[in-house]
PDB file of C-alpha atoms in Angstrom:
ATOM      1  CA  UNK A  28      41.666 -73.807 -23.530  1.00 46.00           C
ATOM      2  CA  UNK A  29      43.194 -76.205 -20.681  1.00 53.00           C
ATOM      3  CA  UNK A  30      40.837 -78.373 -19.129  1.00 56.00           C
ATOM      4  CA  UNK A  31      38.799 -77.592 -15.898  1.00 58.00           C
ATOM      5  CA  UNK A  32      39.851 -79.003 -12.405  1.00 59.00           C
ATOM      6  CA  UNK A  33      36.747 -80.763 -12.569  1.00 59.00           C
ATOM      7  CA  UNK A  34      37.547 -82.447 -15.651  1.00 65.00           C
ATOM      8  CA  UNK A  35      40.980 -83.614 -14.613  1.00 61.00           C
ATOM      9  CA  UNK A  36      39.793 -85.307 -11.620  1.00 72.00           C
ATOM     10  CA  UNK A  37      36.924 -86.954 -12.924  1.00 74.00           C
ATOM     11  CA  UNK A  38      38.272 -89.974 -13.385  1.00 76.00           C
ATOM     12  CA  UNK A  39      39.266 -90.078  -9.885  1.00 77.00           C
ATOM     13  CA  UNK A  40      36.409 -89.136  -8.379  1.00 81.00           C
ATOM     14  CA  UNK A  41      34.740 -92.309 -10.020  1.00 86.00           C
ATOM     15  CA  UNK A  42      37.538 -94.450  -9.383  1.00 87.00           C
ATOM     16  CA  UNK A  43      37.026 -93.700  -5.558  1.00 88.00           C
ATOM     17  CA  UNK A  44      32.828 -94.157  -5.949  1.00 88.00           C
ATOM     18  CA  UNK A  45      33.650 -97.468  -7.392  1.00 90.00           C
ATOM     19  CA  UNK A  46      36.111 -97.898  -4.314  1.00 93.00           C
ATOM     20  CA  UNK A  47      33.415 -97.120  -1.880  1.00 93.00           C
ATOM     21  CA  UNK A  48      30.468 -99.241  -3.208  1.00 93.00           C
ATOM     22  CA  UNK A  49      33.191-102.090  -3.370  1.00 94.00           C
ATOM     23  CA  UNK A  50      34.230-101.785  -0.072  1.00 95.00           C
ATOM     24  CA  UNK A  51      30.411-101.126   1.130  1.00 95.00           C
ATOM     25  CA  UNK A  52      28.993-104.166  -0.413  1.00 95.00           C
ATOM     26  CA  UNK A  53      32.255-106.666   0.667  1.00 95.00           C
ATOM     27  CA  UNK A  54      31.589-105.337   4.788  1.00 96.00           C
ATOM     28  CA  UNK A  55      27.736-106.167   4.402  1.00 96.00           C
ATOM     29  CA  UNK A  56      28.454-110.165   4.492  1.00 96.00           C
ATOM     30  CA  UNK A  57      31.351-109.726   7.108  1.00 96.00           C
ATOM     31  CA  UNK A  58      28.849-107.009   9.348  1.00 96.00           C
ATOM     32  CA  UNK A  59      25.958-110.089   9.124  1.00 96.00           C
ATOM     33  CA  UNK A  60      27.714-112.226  10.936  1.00 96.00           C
ATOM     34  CA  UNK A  61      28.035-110.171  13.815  1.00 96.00           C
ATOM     35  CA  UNK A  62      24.430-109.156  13.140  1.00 96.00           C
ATOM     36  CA  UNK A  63      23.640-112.912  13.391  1.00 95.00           C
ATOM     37  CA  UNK A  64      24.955-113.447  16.342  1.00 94.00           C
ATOM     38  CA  UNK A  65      23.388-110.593  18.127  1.00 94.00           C
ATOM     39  CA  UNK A  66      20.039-112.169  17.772  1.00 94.00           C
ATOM     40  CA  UNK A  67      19.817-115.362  19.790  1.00 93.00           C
ATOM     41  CA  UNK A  68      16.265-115.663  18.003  1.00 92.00           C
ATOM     42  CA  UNK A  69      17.960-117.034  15.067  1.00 93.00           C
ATOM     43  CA  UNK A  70      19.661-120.012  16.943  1.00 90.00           C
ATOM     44  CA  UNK A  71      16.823-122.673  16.736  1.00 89.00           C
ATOM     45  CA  UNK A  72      17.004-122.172  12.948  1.00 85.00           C
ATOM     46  CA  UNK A  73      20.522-123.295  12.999  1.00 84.00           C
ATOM     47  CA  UNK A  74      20.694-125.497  15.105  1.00 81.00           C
ATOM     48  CA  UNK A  75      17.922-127.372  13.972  1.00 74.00           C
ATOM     49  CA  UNK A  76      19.561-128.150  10.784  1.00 73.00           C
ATOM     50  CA  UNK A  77      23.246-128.215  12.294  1.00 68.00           C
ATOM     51  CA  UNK A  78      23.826-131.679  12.614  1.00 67.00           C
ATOM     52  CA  UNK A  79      22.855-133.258   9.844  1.00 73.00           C
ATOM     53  CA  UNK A  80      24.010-130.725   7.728  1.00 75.00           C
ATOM     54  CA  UNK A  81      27.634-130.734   9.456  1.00 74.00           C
ATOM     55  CA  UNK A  82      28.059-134.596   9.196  1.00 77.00           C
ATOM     56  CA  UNK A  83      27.018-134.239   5.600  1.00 77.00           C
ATOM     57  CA  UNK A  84      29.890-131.807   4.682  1.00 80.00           C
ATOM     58  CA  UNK A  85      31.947-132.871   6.933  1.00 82.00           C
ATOM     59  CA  UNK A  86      32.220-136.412   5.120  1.00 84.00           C
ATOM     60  CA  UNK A  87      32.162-134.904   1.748  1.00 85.00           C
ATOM     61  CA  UNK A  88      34.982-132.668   2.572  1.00 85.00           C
ATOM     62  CA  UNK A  89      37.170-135.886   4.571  1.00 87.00           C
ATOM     63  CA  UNK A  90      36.208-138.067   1.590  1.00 88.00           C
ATOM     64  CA  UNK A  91      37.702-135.380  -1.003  1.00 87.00           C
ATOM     65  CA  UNK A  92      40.901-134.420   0.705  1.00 89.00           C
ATOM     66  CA  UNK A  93      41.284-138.236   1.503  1.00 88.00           C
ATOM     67  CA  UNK A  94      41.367-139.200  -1.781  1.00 87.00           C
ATOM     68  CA  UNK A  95      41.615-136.419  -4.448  1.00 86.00           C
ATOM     69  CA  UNK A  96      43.788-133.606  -2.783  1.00 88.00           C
ATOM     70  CA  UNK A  97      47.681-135.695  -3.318  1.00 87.00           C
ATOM     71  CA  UNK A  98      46.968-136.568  -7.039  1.00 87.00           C
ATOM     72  CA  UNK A  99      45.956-132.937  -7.906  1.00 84.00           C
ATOM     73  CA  UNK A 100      48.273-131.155  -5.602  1.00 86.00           C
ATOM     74  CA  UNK A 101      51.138-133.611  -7.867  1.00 86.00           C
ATOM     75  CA  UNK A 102      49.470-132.575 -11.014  1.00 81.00           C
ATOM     76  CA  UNK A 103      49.501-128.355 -10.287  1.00 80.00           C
ATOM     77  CA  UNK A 104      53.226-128.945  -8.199  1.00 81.00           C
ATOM     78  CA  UNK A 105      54.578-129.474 -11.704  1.00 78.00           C
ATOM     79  CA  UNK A 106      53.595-126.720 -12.999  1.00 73.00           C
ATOM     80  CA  UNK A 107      53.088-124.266 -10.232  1.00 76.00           C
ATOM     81  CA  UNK A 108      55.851-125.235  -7.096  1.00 79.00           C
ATOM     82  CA  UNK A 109      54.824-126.049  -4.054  1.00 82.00           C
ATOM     83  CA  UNK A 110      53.607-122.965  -2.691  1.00 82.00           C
ATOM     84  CA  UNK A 111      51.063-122.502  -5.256  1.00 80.00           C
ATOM     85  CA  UNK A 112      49.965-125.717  -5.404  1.00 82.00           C
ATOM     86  CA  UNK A 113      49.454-125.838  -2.067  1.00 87.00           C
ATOM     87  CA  UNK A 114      47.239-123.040  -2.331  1.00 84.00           C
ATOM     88  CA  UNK A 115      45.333-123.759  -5.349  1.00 82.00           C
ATOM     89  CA  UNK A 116      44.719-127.376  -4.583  1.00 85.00           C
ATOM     90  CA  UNK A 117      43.458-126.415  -1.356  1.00 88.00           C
ATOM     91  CA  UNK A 118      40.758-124.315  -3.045  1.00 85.00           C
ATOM     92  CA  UNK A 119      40.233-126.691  -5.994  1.00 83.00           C
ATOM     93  CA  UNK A 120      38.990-129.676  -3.361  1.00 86.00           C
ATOM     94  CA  UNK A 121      36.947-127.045  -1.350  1.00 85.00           C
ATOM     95  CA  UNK A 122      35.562-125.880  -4.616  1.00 80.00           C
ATOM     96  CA  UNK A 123      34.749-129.504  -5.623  1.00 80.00           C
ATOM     97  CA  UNK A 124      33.164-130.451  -2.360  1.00 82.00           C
ATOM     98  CA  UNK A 125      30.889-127.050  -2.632  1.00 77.00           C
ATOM     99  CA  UNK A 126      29.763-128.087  -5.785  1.00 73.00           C
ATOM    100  CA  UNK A 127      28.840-131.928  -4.220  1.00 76.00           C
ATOM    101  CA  UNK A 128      27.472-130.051  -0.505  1.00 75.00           C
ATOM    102  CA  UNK A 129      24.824-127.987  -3.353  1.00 68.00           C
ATOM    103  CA  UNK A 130      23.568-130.574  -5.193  1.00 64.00           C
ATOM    104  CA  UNK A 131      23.140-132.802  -2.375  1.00 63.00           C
ATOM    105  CA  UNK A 132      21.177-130.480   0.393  1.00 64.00           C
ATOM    106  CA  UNK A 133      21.069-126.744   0.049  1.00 59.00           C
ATOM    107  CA  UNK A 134      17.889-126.810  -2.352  1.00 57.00           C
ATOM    108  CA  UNK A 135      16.305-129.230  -0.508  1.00 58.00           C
ATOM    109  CA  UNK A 136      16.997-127.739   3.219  1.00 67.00           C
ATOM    110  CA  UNK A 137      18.704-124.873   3.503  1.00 80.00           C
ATOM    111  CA  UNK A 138      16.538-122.788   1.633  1.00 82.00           C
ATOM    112  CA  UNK A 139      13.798-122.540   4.074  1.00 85.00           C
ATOM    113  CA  UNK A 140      15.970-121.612   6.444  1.00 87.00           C
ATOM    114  CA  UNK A 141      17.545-118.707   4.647  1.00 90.00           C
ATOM    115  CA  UNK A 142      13.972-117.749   3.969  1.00 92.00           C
ATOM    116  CA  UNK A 143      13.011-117.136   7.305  1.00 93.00           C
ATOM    117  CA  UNK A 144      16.450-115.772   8.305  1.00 94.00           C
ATOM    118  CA  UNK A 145      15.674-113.439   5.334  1.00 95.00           C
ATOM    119  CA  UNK A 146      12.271-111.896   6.186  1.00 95.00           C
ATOM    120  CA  UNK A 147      13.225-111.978  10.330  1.00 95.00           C
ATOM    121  CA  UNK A 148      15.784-109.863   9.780  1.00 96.00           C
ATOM    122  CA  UNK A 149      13.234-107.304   7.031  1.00 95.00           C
ATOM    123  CA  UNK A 150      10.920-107.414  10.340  1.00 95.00           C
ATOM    124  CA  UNK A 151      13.818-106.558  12.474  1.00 94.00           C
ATOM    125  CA  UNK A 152      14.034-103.332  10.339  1.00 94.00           C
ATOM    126  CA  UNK A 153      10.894-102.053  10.243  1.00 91.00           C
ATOM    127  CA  UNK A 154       9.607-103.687   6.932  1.00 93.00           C
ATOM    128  CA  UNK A 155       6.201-105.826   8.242  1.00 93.00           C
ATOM    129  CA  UNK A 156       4.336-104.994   5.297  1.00 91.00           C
ATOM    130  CA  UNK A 157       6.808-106.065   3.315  1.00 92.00           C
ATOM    131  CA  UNK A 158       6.380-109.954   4.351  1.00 94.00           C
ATOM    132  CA  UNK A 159       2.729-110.010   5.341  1.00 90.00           C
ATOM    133  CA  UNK A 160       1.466-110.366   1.876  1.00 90.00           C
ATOM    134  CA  UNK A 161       3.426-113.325   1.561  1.00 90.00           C
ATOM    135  CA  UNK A 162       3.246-115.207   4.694  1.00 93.00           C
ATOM    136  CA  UNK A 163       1.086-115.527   7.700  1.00 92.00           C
ATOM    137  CA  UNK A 164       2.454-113.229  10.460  1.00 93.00           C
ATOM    138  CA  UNK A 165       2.049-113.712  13.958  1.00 92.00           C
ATOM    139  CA  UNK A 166       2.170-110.346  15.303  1.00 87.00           C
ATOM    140  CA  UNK A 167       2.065-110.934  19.115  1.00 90.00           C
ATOM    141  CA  UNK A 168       5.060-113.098  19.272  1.00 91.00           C
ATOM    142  CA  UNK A 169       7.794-112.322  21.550  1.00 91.00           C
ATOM    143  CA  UNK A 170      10.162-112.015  17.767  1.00 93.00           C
ATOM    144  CA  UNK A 171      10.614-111.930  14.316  1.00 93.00           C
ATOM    145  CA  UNK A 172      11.237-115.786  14.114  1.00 93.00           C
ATOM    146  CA  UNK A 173       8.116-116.964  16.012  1.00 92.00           C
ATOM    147  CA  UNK A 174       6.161-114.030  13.844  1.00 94.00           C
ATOM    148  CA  UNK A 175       6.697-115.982  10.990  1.00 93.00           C
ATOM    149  CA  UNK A 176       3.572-118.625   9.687  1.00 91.00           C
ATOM    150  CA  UNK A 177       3.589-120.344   7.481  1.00 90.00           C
ATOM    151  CA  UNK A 178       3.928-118.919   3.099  1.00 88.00           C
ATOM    152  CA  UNK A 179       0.964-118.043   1.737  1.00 87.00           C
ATOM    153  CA  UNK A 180       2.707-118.139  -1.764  1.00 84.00           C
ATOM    154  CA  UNK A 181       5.676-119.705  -2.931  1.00 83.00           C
ATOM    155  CA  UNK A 182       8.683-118.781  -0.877  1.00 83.00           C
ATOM    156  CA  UNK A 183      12.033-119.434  -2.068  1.00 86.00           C
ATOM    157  CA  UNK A 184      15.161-117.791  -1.226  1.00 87.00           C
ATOM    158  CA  UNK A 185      17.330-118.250  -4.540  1.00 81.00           C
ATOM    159  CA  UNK A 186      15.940-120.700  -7.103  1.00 76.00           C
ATOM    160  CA  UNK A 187      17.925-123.725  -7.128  1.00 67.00           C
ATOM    161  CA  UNK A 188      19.697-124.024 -10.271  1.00 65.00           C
ATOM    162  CA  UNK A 189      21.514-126.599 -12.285  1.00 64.00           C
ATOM    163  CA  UNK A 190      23.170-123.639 -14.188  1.00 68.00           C
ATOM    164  CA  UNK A 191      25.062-122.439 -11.332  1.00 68.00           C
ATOM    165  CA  UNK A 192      26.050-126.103 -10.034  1.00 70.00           C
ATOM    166  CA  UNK A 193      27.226-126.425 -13.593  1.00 75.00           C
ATOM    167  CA  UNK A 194      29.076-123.037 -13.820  1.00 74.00           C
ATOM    168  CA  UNK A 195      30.795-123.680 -10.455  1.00 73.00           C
ATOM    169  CA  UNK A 196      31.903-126.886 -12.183  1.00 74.00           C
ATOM    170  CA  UNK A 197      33.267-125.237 -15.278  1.00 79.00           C
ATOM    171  CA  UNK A 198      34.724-122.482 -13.353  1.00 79.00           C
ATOM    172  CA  UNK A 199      36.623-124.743 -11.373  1.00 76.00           C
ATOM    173  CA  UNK A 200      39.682-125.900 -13.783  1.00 79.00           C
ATOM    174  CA  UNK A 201      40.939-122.042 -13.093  1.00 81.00           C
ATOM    175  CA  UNK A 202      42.415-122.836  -9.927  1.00 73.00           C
ATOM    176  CA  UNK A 203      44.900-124.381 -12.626  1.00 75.00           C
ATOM    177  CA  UNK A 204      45.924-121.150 -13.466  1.00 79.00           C
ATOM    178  CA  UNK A 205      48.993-119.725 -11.635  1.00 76.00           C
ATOM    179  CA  UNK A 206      48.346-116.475  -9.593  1.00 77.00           C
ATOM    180  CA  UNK A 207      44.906-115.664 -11.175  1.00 84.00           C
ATOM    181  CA  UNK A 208      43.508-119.010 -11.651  1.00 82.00           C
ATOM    182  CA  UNK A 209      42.136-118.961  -7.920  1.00 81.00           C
ATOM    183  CA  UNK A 210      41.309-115.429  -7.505  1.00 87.00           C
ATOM    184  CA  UNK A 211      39.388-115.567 -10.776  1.00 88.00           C
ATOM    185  CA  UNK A 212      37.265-118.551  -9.716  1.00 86.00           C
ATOM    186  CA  UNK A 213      36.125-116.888  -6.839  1.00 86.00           C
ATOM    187  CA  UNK A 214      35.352-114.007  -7.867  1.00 90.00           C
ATOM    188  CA  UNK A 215      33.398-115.370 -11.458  1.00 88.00           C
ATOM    189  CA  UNK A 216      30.982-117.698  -8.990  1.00 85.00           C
ATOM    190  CA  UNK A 217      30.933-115.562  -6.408  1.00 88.00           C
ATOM    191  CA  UNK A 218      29.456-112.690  -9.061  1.00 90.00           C
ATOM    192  CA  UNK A 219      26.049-115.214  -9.195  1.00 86.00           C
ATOM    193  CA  UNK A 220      25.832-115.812  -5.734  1.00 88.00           C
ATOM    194  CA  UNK A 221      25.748-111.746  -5.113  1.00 92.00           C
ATOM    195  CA  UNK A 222      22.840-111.543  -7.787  1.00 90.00           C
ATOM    196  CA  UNK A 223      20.949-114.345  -6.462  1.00 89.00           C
ATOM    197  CA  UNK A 224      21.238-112.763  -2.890  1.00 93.00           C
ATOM    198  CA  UNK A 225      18.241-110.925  -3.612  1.00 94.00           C
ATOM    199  CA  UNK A 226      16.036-112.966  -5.631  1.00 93.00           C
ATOM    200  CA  UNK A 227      13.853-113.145  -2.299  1.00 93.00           C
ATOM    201  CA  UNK A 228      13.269-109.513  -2.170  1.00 94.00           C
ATOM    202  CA  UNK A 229      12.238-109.009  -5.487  1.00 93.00           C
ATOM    203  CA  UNK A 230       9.959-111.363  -5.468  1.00 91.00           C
ATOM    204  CA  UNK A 231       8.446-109.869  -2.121  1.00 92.00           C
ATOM    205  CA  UNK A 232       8.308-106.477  -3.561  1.00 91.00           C
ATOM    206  CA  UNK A 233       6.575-108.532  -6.991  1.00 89.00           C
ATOM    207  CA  UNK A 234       9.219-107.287  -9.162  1.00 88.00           C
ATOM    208  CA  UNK A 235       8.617-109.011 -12.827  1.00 87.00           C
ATOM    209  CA  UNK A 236      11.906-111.010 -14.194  1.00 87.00           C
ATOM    210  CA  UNK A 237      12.907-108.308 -16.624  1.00 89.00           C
ATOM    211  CA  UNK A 238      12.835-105.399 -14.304  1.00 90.00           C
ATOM    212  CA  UNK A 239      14.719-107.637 -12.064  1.00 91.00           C
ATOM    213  CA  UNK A 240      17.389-108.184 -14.558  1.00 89.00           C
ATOM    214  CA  UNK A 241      17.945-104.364 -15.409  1.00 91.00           C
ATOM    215  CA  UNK A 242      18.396-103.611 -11.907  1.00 91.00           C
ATOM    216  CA  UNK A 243      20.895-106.460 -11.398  1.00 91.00           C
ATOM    217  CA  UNK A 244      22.550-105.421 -14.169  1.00 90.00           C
ATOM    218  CA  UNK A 245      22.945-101.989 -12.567  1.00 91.00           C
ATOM    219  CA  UNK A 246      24.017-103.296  -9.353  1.00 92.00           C
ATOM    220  CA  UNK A 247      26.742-106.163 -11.134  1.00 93.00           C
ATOM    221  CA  UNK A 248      29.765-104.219  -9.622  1.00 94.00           C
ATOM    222  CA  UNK A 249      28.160-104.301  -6.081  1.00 95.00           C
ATOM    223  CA  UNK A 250      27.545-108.046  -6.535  1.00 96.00           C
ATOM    224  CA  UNK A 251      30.175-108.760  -7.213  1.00 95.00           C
ATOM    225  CA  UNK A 252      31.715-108.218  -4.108  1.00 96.00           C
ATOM    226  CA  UNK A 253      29.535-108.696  -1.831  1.00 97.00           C
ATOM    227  CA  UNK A 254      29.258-112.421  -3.720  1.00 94.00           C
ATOM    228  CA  UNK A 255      33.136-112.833  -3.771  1.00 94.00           C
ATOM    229  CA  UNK A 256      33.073-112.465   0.144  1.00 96.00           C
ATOM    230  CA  UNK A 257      30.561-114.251   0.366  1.00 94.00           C
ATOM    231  CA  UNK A 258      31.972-117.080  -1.636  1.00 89.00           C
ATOM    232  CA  UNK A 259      35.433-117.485   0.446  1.00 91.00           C
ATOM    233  CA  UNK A 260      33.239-117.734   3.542  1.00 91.00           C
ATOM    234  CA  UNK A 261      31.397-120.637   1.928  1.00 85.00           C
ATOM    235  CA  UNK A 262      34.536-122.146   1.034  1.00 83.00           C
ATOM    236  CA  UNK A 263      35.420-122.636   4.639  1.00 84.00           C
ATOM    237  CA  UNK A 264      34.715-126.537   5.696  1.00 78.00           C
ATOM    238  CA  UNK A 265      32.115-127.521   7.917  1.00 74.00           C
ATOM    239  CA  UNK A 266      31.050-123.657   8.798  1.00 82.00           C
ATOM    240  CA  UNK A 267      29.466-123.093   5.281  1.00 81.00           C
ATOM    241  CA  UNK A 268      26.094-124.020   6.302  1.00 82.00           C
ATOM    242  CA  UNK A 269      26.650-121.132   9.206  1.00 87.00           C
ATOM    243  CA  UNK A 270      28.457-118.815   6.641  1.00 90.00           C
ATOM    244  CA  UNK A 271      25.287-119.353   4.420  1.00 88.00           C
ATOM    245  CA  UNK A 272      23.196-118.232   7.135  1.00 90.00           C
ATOM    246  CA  UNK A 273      24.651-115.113   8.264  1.00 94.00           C
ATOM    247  CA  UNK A 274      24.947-114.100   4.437  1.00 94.00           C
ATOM    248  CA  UNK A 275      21.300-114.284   4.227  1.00 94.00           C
ATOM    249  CA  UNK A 276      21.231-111.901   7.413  1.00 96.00           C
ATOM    250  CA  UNK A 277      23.752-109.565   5.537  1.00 97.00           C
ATOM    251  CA  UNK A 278      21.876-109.823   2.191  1.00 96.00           C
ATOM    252  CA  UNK A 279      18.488-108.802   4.015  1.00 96.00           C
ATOM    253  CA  UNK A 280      20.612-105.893   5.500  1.00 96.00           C
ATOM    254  CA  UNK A 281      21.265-104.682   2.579  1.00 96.00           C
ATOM    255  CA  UNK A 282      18.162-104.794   1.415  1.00 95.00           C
ATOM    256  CA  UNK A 283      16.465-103.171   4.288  1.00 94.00           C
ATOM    257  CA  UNK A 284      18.681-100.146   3.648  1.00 93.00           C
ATOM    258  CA  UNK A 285      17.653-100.274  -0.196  1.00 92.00           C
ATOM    259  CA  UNK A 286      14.546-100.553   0.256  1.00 91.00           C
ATOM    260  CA  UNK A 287      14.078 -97.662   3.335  1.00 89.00           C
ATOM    261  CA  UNK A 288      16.024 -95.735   0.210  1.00 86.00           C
ATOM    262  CA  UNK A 289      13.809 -96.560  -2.571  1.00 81.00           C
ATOM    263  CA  UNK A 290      11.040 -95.070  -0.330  1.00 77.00           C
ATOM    264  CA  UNK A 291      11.728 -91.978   0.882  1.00 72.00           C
ATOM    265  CA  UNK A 292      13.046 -91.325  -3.261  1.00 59.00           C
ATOM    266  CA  UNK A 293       9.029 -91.963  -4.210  1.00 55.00           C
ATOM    267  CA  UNK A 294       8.086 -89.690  -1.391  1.00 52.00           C
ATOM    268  CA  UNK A 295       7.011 -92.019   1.602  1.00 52.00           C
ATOM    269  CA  UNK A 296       9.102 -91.077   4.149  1.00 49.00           C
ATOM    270  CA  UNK A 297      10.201 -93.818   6.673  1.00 48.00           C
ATOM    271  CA  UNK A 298       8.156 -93.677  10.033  1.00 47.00           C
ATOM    272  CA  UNK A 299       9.278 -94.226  13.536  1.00 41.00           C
ATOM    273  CA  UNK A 300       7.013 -97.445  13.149  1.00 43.00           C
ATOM    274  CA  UNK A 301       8.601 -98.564  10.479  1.00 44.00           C
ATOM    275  CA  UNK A 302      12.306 -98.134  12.085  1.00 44.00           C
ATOM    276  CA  UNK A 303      11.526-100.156  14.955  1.00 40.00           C
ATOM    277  CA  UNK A 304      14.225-102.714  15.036  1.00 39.00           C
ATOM    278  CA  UNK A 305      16.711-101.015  12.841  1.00 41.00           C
ATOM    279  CA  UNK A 306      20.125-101.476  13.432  1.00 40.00           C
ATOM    280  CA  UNK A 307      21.398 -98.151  13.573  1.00 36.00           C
ATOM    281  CA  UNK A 308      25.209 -98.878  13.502  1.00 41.00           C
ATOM    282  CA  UNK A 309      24.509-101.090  10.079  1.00 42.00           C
ATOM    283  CA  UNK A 310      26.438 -99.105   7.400  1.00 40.00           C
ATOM    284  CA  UNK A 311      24.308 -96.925   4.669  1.00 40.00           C
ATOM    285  CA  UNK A 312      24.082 -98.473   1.070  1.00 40.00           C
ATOM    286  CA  UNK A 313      24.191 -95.658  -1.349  1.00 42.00           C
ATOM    287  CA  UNK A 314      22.598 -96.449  -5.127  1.00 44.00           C
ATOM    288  CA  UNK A 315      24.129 -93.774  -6.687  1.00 42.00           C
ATOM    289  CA  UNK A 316      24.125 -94.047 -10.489  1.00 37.00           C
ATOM    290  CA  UNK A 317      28.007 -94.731 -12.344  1.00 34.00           C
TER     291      UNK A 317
END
């Protein structure tokens, strides 16, 4: 008996599902800086931290491409030509300083920041209750930013982790690779920063670590890209701290949309109330089971 329509283009269909929640998840950190940008309210937050934070990596970055990019751009020009090289060692010094900008501030003050730009943007979309367990709220203020008090409970944004400093360090001899050396790099690191994008909003919704780690397992594809975009952005010298910033917007974004999802599946439909804010152009996230 020949096989069904159905069954011949199977694979296709799921080839083109795995398309789509690629290409959804890559837009959302693109789509956050233009939502970050919209919303002047989120200006003091950068700014505030803009200078010191830009002198920082710009001196890292000067210091490393002063004195490390010609010996390692020799090094891969034997083995790679000078187009390649060029390329790699480019990313192999911006790599290097990322690792050195981490360790040295975004744990100790950056993370606040993408805390608040975090829950402003859930309060731009409707999702109050959502924060106010967790923080005091002022709900008169003129927006989301001056709503937020101070945590009532620990508030972090992504844990800081000497796993992931190390792991960008290991990871970072594959720019050494012809061709795939670079691609793979970014992609590998930028599949952690993806799943730590929502360690915030689990912990808001008090989601225990294991249930957590199912559902990023579930979601690794989507990670994956959304952390690979994510990652070039932050690769970018001197704007990183401002890339960093409107991925946080993005990553809330996304889950605003997940969480309106999650529900009206559990059979609490979304309110008017609860839509105030909502960016109705943002584009639809759609958890659909592989």
């Amino acid at each position: 008996m020949p096989p069904s329509t159905h069954t011949l283009t199977r694979p296709f269909h799921r080839l083109a599902h795995l398309l789509s929640r690629a290409a959804r998840a890559a837009w959302y950190p693109i789509h956050g800086i233009w939502y970050f940008l919209r919303h002047p309210e989120f200006y003091p937050i950068f700014v505030g931290r803009l200078l010191p934070l830009s002198i920082i990596s710009f001196l890292v970055y000067f210091i490393l491409f002063t004195f490390t990019f010609i010996p390692q751009f020799l090094l891969l020009y034997i083995f790679q030509g000078r187009a390649g090289a060029l390329i790699n060692t480019t990313v192999l010094v911006l790599g290097e300083g990322l690792v050195l900008i981490q360790a040295l501030f975004e744990g100790l003050f950056v993370d606040e920041c993408r805390v608040d730009i975090f829950d402003a943007t859930l309060i731009n979309h409707g999702f109050v209750d959502l924060i106010a367990p967790q923080r005091v709220l002022f709900v008169d203020a003129p927006n989301s930013v001056k709503m937020l008090g101070k945590p009532t409970s620990r508030a972090e944004y992504s844990p800081f982790s000497w796993i992931q400093i190390f792991e960008l360090v290991a990871c970072l001899p594959l720019n050494l690779i012809p061709y795939i050396g670079t691609p793979a790099f970014i992609m590998i690191t930028g599949a952690r920063v993806g799943k730590l994008s929502h360690y915030r909003w689990y912990k808001l919704r008090g989601i225990d670590k294991k249930t957590m780690k199912r559902d990023l397992h579930f979601k690794s594809w989507d990670y994956l890209w959304f952390g690979t975009v994510a990652m070039v952005l932050q690769l970018i010298p001197v704007l990183s701290f401002f890339f960093l910033l409107t991925t946080t917007s993005a990553a809330a974004m996304w889950a605003a949309k997940m969480e309106e999802l999650s529900r009206v599946r559990v059979g609490r439909p979304v309110t008017a109330q609860d839509r105030v804010g909502q960016e109705i152009d943002d584009p639809v996230y759609h958890d659909d089971p592989v």
